[in-house]
Tab-separated table of C-alpha atoms in Angstrom:
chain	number	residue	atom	x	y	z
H	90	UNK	CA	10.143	32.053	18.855
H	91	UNK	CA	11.214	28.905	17.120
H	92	UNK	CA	13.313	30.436	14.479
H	93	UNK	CA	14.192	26.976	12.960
H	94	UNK	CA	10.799	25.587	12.422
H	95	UNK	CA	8.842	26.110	9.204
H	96	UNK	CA	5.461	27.549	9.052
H	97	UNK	CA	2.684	27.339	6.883
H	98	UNK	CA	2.798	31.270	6.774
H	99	UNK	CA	6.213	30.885	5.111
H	100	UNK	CA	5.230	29.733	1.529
H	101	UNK	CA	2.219	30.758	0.015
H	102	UNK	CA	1.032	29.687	-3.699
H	103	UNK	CA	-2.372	29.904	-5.462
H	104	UNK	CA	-4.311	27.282	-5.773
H	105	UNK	CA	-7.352	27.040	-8.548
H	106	UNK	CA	-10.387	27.644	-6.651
H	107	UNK	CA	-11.857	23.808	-8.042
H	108	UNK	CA	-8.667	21.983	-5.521
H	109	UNK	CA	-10.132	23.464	-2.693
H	110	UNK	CA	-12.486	21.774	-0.695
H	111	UNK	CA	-14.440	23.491	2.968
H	112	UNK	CA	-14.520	21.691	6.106
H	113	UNK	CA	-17.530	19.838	6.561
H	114	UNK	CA	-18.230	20.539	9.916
H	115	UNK	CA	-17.000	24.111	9.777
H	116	UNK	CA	-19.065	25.752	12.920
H	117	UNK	CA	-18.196	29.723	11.935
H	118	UNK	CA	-21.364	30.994	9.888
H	119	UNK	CA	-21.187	33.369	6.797
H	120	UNK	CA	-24.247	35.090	5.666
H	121	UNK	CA	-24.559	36.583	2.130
H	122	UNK	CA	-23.784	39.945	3.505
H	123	UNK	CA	-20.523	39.343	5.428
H	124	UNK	CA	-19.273	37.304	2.160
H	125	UNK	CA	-20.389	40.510	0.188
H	126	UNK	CA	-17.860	42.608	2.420
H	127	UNK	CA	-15.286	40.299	2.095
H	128	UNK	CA	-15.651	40.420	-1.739
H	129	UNK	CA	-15.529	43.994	-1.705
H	130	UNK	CA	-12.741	44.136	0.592
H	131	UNK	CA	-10.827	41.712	-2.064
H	132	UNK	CA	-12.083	43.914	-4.728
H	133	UNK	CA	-10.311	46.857	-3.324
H	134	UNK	CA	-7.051	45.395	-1.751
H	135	UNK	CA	-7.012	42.274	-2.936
H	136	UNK	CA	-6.112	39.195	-1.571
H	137	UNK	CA	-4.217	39.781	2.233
H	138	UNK	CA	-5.025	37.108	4.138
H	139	UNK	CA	-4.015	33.170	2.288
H	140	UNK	CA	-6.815	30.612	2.760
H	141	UNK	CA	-4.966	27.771	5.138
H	142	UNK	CA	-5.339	24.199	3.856
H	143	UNK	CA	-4.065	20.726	4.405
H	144	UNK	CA	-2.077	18.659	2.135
H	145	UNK	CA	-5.547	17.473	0.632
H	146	UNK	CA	-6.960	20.685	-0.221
H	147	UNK	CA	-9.678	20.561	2.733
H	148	UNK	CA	-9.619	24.443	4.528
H	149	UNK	CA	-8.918	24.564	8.048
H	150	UNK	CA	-8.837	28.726	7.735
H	151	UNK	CA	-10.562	31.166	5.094
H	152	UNK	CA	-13.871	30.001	4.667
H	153	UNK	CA	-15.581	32.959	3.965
H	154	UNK	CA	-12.400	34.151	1.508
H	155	UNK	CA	-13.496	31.193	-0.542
H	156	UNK	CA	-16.739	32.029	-1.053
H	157	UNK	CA	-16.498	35.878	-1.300
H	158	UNK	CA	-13.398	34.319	-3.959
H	159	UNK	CA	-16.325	32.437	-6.083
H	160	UNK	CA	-18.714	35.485	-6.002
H	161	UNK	CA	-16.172	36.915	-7.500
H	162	UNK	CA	-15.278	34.791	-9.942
H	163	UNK	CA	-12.043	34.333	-9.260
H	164	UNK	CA	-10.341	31.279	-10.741
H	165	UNK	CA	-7.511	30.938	-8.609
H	166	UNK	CA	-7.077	31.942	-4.444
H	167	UNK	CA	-3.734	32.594	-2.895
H	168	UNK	CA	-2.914	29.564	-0.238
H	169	UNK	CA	-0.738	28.572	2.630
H	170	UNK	CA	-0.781	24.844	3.438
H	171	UNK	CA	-0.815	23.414	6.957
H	172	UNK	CA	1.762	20.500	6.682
H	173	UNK	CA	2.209	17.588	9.696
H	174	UNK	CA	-0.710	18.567	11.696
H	175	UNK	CA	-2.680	15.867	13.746
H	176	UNK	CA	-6.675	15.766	12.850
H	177	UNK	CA	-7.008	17.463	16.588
H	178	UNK	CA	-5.041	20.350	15.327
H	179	UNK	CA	-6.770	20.870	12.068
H	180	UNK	CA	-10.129	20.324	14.097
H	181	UNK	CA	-8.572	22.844	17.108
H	182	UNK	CA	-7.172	25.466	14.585
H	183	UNK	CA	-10.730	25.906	12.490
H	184	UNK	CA	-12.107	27.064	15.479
H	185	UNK	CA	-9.215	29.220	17.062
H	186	UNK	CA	-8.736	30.996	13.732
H	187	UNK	CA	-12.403	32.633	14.558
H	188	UNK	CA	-12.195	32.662	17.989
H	189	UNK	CA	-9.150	34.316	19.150
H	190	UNK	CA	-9.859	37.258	16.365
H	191	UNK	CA	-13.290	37.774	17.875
H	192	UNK	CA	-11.731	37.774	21.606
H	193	UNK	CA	-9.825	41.007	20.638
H	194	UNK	CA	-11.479	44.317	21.177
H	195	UNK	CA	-11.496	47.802	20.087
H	196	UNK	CA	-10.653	51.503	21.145
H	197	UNK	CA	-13.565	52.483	20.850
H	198	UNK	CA	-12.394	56.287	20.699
H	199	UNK	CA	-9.489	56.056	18.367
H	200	UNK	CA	-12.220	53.972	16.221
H	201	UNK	CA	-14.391	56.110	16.132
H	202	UNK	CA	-11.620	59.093	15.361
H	203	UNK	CA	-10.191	56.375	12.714
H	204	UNK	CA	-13.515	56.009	10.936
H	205	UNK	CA	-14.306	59.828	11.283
H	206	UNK	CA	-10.940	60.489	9.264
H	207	UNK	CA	-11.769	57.811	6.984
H	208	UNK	CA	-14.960	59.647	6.246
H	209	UNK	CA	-13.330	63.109	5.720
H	210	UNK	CA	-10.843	61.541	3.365
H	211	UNK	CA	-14.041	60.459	0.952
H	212	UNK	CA	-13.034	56.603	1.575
H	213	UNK	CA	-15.860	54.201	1.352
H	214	UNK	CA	-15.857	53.568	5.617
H	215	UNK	CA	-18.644	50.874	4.746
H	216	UNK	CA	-15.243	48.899	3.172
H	217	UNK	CA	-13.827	48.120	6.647
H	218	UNK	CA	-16.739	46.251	7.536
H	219	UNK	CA	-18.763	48.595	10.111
H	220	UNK	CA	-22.571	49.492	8.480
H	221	UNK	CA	-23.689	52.827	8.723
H	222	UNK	CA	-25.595	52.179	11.506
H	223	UNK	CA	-22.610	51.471	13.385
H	224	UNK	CA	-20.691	53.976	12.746
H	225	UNK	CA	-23.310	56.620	13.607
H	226	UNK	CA	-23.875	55.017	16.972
H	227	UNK	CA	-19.820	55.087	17.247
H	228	UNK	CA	-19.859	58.958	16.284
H	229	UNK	CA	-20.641	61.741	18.424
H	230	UNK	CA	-24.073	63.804	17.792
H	231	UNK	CA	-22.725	67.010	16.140
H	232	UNK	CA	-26.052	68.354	16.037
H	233	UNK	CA	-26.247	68.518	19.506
H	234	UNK	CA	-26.918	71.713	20.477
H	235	UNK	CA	-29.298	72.997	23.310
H	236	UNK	CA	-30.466	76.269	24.879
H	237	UNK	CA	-29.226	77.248	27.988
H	238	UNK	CA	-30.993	75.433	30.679
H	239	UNK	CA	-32.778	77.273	33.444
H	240	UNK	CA	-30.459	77.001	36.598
H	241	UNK	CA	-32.669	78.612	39.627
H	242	UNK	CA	-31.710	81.451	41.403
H	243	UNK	CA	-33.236	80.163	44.498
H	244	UNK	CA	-32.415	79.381	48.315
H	245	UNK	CA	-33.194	75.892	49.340
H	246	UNK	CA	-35.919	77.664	51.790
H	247	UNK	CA	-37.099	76.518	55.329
H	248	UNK	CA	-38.734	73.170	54.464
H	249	UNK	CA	-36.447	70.199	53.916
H	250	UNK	CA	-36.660	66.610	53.425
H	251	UNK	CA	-35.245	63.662	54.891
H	252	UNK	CA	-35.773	60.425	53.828
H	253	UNK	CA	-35.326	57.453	55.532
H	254	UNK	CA	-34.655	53.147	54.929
H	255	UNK	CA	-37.166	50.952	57.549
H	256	UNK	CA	-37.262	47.171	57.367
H	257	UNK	CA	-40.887	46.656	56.326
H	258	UNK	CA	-40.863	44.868	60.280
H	259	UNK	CA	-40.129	48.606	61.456
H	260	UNK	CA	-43.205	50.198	59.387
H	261	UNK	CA	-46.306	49.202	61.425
H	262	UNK	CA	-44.475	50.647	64.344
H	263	UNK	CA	-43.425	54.072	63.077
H	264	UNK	CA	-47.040	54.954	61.121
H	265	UNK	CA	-48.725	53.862	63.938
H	266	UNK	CA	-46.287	56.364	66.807
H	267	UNK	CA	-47.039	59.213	64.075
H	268	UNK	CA	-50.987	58.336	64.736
H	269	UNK	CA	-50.448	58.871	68.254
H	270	UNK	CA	-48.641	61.317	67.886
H	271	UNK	CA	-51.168	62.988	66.063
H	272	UNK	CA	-53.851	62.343	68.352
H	273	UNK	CA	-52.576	63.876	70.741
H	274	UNK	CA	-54.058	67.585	69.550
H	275	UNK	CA	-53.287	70.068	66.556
H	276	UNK	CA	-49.753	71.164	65.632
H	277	UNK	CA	-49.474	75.023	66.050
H	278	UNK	CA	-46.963	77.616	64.983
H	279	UNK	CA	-44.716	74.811	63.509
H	280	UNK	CA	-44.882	77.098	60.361
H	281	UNK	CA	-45.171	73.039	58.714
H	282	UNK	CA	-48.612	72.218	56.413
H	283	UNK	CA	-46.673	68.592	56.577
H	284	UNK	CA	-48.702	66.536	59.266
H	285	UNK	CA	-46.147	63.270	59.051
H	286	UNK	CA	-43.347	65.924	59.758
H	287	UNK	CA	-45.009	67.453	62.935
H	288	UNK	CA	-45.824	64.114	64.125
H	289	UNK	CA	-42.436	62.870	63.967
H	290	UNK	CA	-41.308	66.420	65.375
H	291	UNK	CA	-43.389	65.987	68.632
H	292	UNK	CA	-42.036	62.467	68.718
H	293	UNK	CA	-38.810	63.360	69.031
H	294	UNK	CA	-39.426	66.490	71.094
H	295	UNK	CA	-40.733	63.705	73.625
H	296	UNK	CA	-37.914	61.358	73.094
H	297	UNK	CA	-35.630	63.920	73.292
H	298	UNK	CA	-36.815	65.737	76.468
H	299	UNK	CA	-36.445	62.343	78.244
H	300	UNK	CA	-33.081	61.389	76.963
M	208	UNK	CA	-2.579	72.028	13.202
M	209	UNK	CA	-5.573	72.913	15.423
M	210	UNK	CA	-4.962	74.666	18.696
M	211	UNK	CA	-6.862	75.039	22.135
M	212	UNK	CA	-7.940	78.989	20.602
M	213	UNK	CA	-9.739	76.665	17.985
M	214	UNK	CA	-12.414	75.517	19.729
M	215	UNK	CA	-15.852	76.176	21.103
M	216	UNK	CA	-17.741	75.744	23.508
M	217	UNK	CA	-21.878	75.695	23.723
M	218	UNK	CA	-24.422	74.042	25.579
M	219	UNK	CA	-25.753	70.702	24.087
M	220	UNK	CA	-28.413	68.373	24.926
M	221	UNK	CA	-27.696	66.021	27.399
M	222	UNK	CA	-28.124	62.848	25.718
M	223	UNK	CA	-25.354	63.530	23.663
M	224	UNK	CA	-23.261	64.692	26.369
M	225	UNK	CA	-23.944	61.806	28.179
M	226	UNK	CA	-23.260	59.173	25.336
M	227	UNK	CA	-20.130	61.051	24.960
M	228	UNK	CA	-18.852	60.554	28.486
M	229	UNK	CA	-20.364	56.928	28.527
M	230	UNK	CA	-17.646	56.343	26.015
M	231	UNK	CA	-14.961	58.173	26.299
M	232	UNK	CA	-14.723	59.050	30.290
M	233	UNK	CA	-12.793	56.909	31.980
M	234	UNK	CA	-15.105	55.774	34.508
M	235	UNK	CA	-17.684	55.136	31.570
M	236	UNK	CA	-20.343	56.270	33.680
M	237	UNK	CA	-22.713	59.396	33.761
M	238	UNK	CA	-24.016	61.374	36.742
M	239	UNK	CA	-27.765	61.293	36.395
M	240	UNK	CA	-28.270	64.462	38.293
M	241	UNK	CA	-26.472	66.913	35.826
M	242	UNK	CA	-28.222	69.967	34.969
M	243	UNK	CA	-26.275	71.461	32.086
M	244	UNK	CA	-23.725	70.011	29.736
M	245	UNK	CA	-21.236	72.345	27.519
M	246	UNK	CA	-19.970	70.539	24.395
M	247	UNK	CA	-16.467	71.248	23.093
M	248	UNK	CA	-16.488	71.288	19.449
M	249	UNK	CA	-13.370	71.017	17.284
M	250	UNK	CA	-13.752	72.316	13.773
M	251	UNK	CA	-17.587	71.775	13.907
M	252	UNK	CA	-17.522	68.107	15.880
M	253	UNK	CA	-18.363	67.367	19.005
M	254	UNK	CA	-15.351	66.018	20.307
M	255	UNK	CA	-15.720	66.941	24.539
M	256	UNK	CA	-18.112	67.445	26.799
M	257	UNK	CA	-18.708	68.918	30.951
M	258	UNK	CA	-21.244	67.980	32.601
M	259	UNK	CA	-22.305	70.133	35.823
M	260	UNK	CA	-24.891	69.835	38.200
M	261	UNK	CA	-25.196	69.667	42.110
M	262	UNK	CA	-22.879	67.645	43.767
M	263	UNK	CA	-23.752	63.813	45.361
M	264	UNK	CA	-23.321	65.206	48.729
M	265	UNK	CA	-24.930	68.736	48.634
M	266	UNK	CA	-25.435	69.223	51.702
M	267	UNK	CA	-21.973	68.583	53.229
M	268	UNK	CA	-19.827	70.626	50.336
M	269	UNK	CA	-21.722	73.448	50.533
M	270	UNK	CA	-20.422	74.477	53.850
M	271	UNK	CA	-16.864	74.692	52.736
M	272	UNK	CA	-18.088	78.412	51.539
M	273	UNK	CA	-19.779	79.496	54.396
M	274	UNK	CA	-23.125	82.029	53.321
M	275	UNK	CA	-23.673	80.153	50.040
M	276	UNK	CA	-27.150	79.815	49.139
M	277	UNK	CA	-28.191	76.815	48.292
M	278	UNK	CA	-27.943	77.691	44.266
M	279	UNK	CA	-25.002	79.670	44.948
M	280	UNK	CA	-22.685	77.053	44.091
M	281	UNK	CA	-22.649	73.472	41.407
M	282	UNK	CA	-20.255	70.680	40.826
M	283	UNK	CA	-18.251	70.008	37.565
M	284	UNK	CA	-18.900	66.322	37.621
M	285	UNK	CA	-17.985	64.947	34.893
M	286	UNK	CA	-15.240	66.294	32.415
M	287	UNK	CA	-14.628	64.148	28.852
M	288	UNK	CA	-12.136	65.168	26.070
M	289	UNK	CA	-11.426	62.924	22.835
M	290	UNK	CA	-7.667	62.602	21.708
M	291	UNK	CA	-8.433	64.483	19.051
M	292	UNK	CA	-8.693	67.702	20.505
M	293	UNK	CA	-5.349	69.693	20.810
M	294	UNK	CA	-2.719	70.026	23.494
M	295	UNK	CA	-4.237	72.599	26.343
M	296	UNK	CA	-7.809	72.096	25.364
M	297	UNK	CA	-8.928	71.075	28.848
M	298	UNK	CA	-8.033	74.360	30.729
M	299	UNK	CA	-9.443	76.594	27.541
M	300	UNK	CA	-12.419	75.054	27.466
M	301	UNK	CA	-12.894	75.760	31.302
M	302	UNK	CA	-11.954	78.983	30.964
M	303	UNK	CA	-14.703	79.723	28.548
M	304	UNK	CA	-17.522	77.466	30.347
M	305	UNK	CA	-16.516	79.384	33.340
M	306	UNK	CA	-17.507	82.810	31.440
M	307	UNK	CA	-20.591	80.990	29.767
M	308	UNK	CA	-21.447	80.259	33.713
M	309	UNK	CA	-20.767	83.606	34.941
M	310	UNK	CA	-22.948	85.432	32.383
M	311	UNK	CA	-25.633	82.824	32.585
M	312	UNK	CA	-25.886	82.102	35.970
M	313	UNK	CA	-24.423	85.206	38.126
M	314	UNK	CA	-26.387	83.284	41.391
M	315	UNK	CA	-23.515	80.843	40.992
M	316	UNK	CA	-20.481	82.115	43.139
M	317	UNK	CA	-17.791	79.014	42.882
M	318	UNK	CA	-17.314	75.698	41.618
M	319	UNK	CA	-16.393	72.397	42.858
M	320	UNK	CA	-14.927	69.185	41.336
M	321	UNK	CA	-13.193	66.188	42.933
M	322	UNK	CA	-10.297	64.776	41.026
M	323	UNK	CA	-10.097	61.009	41.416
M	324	UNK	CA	-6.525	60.451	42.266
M	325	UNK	CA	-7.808	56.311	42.481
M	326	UNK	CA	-8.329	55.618	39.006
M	327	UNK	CA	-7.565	58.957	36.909
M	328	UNK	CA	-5.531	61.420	38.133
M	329	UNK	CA	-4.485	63.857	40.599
M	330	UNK	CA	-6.077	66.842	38.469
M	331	UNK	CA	-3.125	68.634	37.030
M	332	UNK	CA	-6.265	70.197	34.447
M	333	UNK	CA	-8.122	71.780	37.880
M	334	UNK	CA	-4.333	73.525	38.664
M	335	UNK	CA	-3.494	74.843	35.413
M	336	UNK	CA	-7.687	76.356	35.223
M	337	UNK	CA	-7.233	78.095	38.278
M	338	UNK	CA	-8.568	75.675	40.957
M	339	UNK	CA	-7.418	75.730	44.481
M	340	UNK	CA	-7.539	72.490	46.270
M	341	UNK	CA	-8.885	72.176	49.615
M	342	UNK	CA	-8.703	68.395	50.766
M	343	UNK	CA	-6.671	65.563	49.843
M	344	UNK	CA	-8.718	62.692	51.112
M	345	UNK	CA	-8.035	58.761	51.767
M	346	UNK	CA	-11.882	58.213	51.389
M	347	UNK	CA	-13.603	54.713	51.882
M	348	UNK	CA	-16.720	56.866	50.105
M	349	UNK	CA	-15.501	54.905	47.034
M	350	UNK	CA	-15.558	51.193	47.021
M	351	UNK	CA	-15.053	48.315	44.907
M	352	UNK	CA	-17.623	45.318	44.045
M	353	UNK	CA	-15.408	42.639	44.194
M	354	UNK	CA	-17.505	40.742	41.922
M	355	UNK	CA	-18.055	43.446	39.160
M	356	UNK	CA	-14.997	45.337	39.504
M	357	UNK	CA	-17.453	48.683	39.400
M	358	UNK	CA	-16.266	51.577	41.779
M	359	UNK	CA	-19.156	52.804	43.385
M	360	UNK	CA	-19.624	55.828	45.949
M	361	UNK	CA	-21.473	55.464	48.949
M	362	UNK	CA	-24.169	57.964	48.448
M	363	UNK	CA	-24.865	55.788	45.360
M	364	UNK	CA	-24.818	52.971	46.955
M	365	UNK	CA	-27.411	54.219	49.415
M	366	UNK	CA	-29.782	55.224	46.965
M	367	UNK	CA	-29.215	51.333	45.424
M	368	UNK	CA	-30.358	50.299	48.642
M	369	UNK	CA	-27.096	48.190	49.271
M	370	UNK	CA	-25.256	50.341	51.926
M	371	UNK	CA	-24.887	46.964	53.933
M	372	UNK	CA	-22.972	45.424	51.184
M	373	UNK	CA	-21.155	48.335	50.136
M	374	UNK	CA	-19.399	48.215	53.056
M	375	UNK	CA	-17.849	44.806	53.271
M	376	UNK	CA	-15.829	45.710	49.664
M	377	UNK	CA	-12.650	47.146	49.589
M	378	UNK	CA	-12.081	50.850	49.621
M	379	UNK	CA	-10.174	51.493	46.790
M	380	UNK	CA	-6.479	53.075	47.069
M	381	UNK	CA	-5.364	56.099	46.479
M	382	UNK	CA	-6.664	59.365	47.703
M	383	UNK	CA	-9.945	61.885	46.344
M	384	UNK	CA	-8.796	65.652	45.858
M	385	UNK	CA	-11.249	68.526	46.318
M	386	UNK	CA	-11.041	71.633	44.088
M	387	UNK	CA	-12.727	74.774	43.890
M	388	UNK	CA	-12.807	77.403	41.618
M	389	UNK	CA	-14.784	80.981	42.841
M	390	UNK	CA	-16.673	82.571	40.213
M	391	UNK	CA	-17.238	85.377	42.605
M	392	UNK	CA	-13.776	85.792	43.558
M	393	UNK	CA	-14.706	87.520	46.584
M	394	UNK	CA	-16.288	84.041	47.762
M	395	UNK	CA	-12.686	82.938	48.455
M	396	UNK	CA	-12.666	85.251	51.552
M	397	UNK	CA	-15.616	83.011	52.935
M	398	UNK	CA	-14.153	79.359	52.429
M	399	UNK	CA	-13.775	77.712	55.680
M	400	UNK	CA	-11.272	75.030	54.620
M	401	UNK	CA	-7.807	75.813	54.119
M	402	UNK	CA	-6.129	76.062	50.307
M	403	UNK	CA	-3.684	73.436	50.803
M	404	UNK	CA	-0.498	73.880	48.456
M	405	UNK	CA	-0.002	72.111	45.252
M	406	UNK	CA	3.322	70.420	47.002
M	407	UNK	CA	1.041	68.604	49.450
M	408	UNK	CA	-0.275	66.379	46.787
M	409	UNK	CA	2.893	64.441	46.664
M	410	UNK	CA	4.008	65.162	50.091
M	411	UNK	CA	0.791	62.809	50.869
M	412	UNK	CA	1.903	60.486	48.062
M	413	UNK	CA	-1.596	61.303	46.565
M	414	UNK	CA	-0.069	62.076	42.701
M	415	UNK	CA	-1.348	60.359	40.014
M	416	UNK	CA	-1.485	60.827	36.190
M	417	UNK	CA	-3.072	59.239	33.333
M	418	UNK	CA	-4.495	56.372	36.018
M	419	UNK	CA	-0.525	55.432	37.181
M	420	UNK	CA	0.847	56.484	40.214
M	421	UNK	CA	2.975	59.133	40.047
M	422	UNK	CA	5.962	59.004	42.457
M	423	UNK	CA	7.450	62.094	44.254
């Protein structure tokens, strides 16, 4: 930590809305709706988060404050300014303000638990920025409940299956040893309706009587 | 302050049971072939979930209870409990699923469940429910995809049709513990494994809690 050094963070003063101008080439995106949230969010804890400019007024962080800030009709914004940075850093720093927040994740579980609380405590959840839809594919289906299942009281019985992986090289050969193997006459007492199974049987009553 | 007497447990539909495991069990995964899921509900939410159903490898864990038919026994594969339910929760909940299972299903005489002592734990739960464990195993029936980082058994990995290159990735470390728990207690008389102690867990240097290592 560089405890001498200043940082923009340190001092923070409002600013009337009209000195503040957005980055031109801003890449990050803010549709009506997410600027709605963040209006509401102002509405109900007001202003957290400073919008970061440079000595000129131009934002390098806090675009979407702004504009949530005029839909509300504020005349005045709380701001931190960014003081001795290079272009490449004001460029840089526009883009790793969005980026590195969006690179963090979430517990999903303690989320979800979070949000459920939130819920039980009458808050408005919708305020932390997660739609409805979201948080019911976060929450668990309460109404969940089934019948018993039917688990069979059965034995497995005599007839079994066994499957087996050929290289489609290996097929021809095999279906065409079960033919012959076939031809060779009916299949009695082998208490088996399966005619691949008593082919491959006799096969391997062969192949084993001359190992 | 909720306690394990608090909650209850009931069957639930298994696609709720299963979106609850895909995101709250650790391996994030479901077993497709699980027959009935038990919710564990917590002041009227769903907040857990077991899933049971034959095991991967029928065939060759049946035998450990010599004259089991071939419904006589089913696997507890998967096991998911939020943070929010209270201390204890795990072993009461088995306790009543077991009773749910016995009146339900009296065909099923005992219980297995593998504790996966490579990535979760060493199953402390199975011991305090009443499990004895009958095989500490270094498998190489779990493997990693080096690419994917997904931990994949090899009966899986069979039915993917990749067996080949399943087994050029790394084993993963650590050790698989077998547990069963009779229904039918006289069943125990029939199991042709031994019951290994509880002290041969770290004898083996198999512990493991919470996914860490536990030393002896």
């Amino acid at each position: 930590m560089e405890n001498g050094r200043s940082w923009p963070a340190d001092k923070v003063e409002r600013r009337k809305i009209s000195s503040i101008v957005p980055y031109a080439r801003n890449s990050r995106t803010h549709s009506d709706e997410q600027v709605a949230q963040i209006a509401s969010s102002i509405k109900e804890w007001g202003f957290t988060n400073p919008i970061l400019v440079d000595i000129d007024g131009e934002i390098i962080a806090g675009h979407g404050r702004l504009l949530a800030a005029q839909k509300l009709g504020l005349d005045e914004v709380p701001c931190i300014t960014a003081v001795g940075w290079s272009e490449a850093q004001k460029k840089a720093y526009v883009i790793a303000d969005n980026k590195l927040a969006i690179n963090a994740g979430w517990d999903v579980e303690l989320l979800r638990i979070e949000l459920d609380e939130l819920t039980d405590l009458n808050f408005d959840v919708n305020l932390t920025g997660f739609s409805d839809d979201e948080i019911l594919n976060l929450s668990f289906d309460d109404d969940a409940e089934a019948e018993m299942p039917s688990l069979a009281d059965e034995d497995q019985g005599p007839m079994q299956q066994i499957t087996f992986t050929l290289h489609k090289d290996q097929i021809e050969q095999v279906e065409s040893a079960l033919q012959a193997s076939k031809a060779l006459g009916p299949f009695v007492d082998t208490e088996n309706d399966n005619s691949n199974g008593n082919a491959l049987a006799r096969i391997c009553e062969t192949f084993n009587g001359l190992s | 302050m909720a306690s394990a007497k608090d909650i209850i447990v009931k069957p639930i539909k298994a696609s709720a049971a299963n979106k609850l495991t895909k995101q709250i069990h650790y391996s994030g995964k479901v077993v497709p072939n699980s027959q009935l899921h038990l919710g564990v509900y917590l002041n009227g939410k769903l907040e857990g979930v077991m899933q049971f159903g034959p095991p991967i490898n029928k065939k060759g864990t049946i035998n450990i209870v010599s004259g089991t038919k071939w419904s006589g026994m089913i696997e507890l594969n998967r096991m998911a409990f939020s943070e929010r339910l209270p201390r204890n929760s795990e072993s009461r909940a088995m306790s009543v699923a077991f009773k749910i299972l016995k009146k339900n299903y009296p065909h099923i005489e005992w219980i297995v469940s593998f504790s996966d002592a490579t990535q979760c734990g060493d199953g402390t739960i199975y011991r305090a429910a009443g499990f004895v464990l009958t095989d500490i195993r270094k498998s190489d029936a779990l493997r990693k995809n080096p690419e994917t980082g997904e931990v994949m058994h090899v009966i899986q990995a069979h039915h993917k049709m990749i067996s080949k290159e399943f087994r050029t990735w790394e084993p993963t470390e650590g050790y698989q513990l077998r547990y069963v728990y009779f229904l039918n207690p006289k069943a125990k008389d029939r199991l042709t494994v031994p019951i290994l102690p509880f002290s041969k867990i770290d004898e083996m240097g198999a512990g493991m809690y919470k996914g860490e290592k536990r030393d002896k």
